[in-house]
XYZ file of C-alpha atoms in Angstrom:
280
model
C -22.688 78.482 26.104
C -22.948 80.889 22.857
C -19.402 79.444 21.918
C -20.459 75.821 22.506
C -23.739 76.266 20.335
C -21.453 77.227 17.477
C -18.770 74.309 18.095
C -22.090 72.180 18.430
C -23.561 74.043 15.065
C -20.842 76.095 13.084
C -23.581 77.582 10.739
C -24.856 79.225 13.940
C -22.118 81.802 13.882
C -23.520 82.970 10.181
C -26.942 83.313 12.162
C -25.303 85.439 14.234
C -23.334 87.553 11.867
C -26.285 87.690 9.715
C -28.513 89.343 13.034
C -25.373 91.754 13.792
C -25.131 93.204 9.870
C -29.056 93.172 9.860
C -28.461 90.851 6.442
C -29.439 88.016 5.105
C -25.388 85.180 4.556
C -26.942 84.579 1.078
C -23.651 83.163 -0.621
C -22.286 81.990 2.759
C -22.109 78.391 3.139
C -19.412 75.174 4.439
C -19.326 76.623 8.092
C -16.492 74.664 10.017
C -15.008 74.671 13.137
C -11.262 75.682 13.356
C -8.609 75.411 16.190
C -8.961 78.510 18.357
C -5.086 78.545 17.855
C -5.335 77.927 13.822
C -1.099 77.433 13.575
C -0.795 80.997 15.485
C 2.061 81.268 18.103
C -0.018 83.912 20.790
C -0.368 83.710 24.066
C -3.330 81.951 25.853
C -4.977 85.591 26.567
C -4.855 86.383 23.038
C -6.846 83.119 21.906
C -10.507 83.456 20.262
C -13.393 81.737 21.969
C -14.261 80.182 19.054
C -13.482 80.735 15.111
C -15.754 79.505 12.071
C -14.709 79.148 8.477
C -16.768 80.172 5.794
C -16.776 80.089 2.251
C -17.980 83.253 0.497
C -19.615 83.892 -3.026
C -16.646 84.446 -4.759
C -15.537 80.427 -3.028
C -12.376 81.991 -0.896
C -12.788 80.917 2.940
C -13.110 83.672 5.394
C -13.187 83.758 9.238
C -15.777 84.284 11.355
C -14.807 84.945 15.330
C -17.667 84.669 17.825
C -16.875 86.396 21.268
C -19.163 86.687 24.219
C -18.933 89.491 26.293
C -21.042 90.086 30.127
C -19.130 93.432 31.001
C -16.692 95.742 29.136
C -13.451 94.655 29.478
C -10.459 96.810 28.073
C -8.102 94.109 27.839
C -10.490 92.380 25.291
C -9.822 95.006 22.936
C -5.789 94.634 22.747
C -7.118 90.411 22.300
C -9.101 90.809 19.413
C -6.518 93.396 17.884
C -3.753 90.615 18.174
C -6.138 87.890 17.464
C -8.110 89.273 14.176
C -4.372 91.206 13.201
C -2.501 87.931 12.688
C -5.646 85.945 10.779
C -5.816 88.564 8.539
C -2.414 88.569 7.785
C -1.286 85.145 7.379
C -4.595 83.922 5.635
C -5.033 87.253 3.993
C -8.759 87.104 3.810
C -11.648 88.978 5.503
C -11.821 88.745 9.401
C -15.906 89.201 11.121
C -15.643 89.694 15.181
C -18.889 88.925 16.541
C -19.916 89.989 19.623
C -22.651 88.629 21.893
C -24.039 90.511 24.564
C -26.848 89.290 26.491
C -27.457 92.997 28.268
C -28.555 95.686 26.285
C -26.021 98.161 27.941
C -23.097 96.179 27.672
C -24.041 95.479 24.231
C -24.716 99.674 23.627
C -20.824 100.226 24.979
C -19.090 97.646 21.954
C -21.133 98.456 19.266
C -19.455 101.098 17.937
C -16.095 101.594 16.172
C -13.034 100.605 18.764
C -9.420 101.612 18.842
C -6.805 100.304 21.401
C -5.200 103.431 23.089
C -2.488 105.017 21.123
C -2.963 102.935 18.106
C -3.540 102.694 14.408
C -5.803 100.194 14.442
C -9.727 100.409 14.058
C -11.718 97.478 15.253
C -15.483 97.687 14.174
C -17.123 94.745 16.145
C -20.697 93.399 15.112
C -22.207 93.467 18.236
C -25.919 91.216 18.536
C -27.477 92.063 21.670
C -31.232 91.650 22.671
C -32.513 94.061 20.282
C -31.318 92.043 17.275
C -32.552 88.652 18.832
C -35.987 87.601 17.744
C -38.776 86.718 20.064
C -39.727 83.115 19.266
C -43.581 82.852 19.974
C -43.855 79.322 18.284
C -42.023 75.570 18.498
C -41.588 76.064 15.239
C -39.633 79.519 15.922
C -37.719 77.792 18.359
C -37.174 74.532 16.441
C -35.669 76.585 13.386
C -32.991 77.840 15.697
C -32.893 76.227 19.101
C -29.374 78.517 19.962
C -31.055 82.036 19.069
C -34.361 80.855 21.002
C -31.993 80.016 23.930
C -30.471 82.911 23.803
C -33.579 85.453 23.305
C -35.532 83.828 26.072
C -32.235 84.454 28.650
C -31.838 88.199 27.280
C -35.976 88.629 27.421
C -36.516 86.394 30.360
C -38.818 89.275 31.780
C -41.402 87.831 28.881
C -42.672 84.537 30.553
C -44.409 83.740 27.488
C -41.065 83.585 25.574
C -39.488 81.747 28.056
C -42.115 78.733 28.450
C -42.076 78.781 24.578
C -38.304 77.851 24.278
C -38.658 75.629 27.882
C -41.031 73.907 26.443
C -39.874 73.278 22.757
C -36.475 71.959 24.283
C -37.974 68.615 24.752
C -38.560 68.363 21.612
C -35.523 69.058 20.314
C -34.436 65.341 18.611
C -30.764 65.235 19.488
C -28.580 65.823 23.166
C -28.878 69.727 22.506
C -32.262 69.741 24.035
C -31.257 69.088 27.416
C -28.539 70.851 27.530
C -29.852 73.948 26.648
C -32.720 73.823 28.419
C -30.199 73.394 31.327
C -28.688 76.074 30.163
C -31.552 78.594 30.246
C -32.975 77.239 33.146
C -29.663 78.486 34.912
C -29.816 81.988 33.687
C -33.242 82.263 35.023
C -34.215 84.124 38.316
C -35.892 81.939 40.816
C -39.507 82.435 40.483
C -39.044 82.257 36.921
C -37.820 78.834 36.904
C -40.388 77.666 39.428
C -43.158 78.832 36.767
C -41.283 77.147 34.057
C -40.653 73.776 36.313
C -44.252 73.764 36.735
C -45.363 74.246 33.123
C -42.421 71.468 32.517
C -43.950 68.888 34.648
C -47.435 68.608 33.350
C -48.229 65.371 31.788
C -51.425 64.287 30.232
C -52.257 60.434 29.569
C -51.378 60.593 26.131
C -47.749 61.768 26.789
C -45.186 61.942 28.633
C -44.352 65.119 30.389
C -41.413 67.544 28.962
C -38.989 67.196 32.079
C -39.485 62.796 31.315
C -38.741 64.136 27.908
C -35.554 65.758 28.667
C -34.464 63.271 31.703
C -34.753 60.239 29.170
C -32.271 62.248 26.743
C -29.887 63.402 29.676
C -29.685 59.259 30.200
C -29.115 58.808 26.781
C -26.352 61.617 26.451
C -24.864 60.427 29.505
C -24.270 56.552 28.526
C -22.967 57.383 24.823
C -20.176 59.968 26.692
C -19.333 56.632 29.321
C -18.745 54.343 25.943
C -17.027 57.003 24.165
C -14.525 57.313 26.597
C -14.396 53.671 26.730
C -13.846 53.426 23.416
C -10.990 55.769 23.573
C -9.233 54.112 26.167
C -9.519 50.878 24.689
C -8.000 51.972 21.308
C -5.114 53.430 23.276
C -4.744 50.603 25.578
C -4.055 48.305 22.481
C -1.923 50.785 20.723
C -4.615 52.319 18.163
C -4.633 55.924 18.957
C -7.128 58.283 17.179
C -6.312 60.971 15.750
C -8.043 64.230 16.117
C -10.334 63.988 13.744
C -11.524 60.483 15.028
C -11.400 61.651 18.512
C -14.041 63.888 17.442
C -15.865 61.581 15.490
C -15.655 59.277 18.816
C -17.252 62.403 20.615
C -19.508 63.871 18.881
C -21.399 60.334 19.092
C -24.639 60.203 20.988
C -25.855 57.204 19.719
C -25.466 54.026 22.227
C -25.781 51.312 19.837
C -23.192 52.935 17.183
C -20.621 53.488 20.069
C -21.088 49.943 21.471
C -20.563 48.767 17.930
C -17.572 49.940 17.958
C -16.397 49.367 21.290
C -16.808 45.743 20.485
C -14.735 45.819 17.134
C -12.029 47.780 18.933
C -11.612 44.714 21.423
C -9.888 42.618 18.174
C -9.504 45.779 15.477
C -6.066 46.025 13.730
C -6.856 49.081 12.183
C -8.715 52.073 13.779
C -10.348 52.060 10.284
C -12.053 48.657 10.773
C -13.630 50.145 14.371
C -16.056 52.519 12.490
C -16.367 49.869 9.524
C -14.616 52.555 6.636
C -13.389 50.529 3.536
């Protein structure tokens, strides 16, 4: 889930890196999502989990690789040799490994300098683990940052009180990350924690509605804007108008019913995929 937060929010991996280097990105802005691959011919065990963009103070773009680790693994270390090796050499530009380990001994054993066996070369990971993640005590904490609050709450989920914070805040949370976080933590959660935080979840009061409705009503939501997007998708290809990448993603990254069925209904008589999402 750490890898979709930052294809869901780019500018989450400079949270990250900025936790890891115990920094502040000042200077650091444009975040964007690249292909895993980014035009490099390695094999599938060599690919990134996910790799951000960035554009430093002095303007040139940089990368940013965000890895997520639950054990140590050996073979990682000959990955992100080959992987952070051939971005610094084609794009000549600084390569960040980030490192996110949700167990504080597992994060003790990468953060330190690395070298694969026999080698030259001297990988220096920046490891966040729970020490570096802040305890959210407040909505607003968690509303500032819904992907660290996740996050903290899973690696502290012996502090109840952190964990019904973020639980709790999820629902309100104004877009389809919300409840899919919250499923997200609630997974990672022993069993009598998540009974405690069900409970807390279902109390409703006459004024509102209770946080599970909350989170239900946006799982609904989520659910029929995915249904039209891949409607739309298939219509478009039916009649010959395939989307490109770039649209496909556009398509996707829709949650909003009444935009999608817009354009499901121009794509029934479109000419143009351009006249689907109404661009001049």
């Amino acid at each position: 889930m750490p890898l979709e937060m930052t294809r869901r929010r780019p500018a989450f991996a400079l949270e990250l890196l900025a936790l890891g280097l115990k920094a502040h990105p000042d200077g650091y802005h444009d975040a964007r999502l690249e292909s895993v691959e980014l035009n490099e011919r390695l094999p599938a065990e060599y690919m990134a989990d996910s790799v951000i963009s960035v554009e430093g103070p002095g303007g040139g773009r940089r990368f940013v690789i965000v890895e997520v680790q639950r054990a140590w693994d050996d073979r990682k270390v000959w990955s992100w040799a080959a992987y952070v090796g051939g971005l610094m050499g084609r794009h000549r530009c600084a390569v960040l490994l980030v490192v996110v380990c949700l167990n504080k001994a597992v994060a003790a054993r990468y953060d330190r300098p690395i070298m694969p066996t026999d080698s030259c070369m001297l990988l220096r990971p920046v490891v966040v683990g729970p020490d570096q993640l802040p305890l959210p005590r407040t909505t607003e904490d968690v509303l500032a940052s819904p992907e660290l609050a996740v996050l903290s709450a899973i690696a502290h989920s012996d502090d109840f009180d952190v964990v019904a914070t973020v639980g709790t805040a999820m629902a309100e949370v104004e877009d389809e990350r919300g409840p899919v976080y919250y499923d997200y933590l609630f997974g990672h959660l022993a069993e009598p924690v998540r009974a405690r935080l069900e409970e807390i979840m279902s109390t409703v009061t006459p004024e509102t509605e209770s946080g599970i409705e909350r989170l239900m009503r946006r799982r609904e939501a989520i659910a029929e804007a995915r249904t039209k997007a891949e409607m739309l998708v298939l219509i478009l290809e039916t009649r010959g108008l395939t989307p490109s990448s770039s649209q496909r993603e556009r398509i996707a990254s829709c949650t909003d019913p009444e935009v999608l069925t817009a354009w499901v209904t121009r794509a029934a008589t479109a000419t143009a995929i351009a006249e689907v999402f109404g661009d001049d």
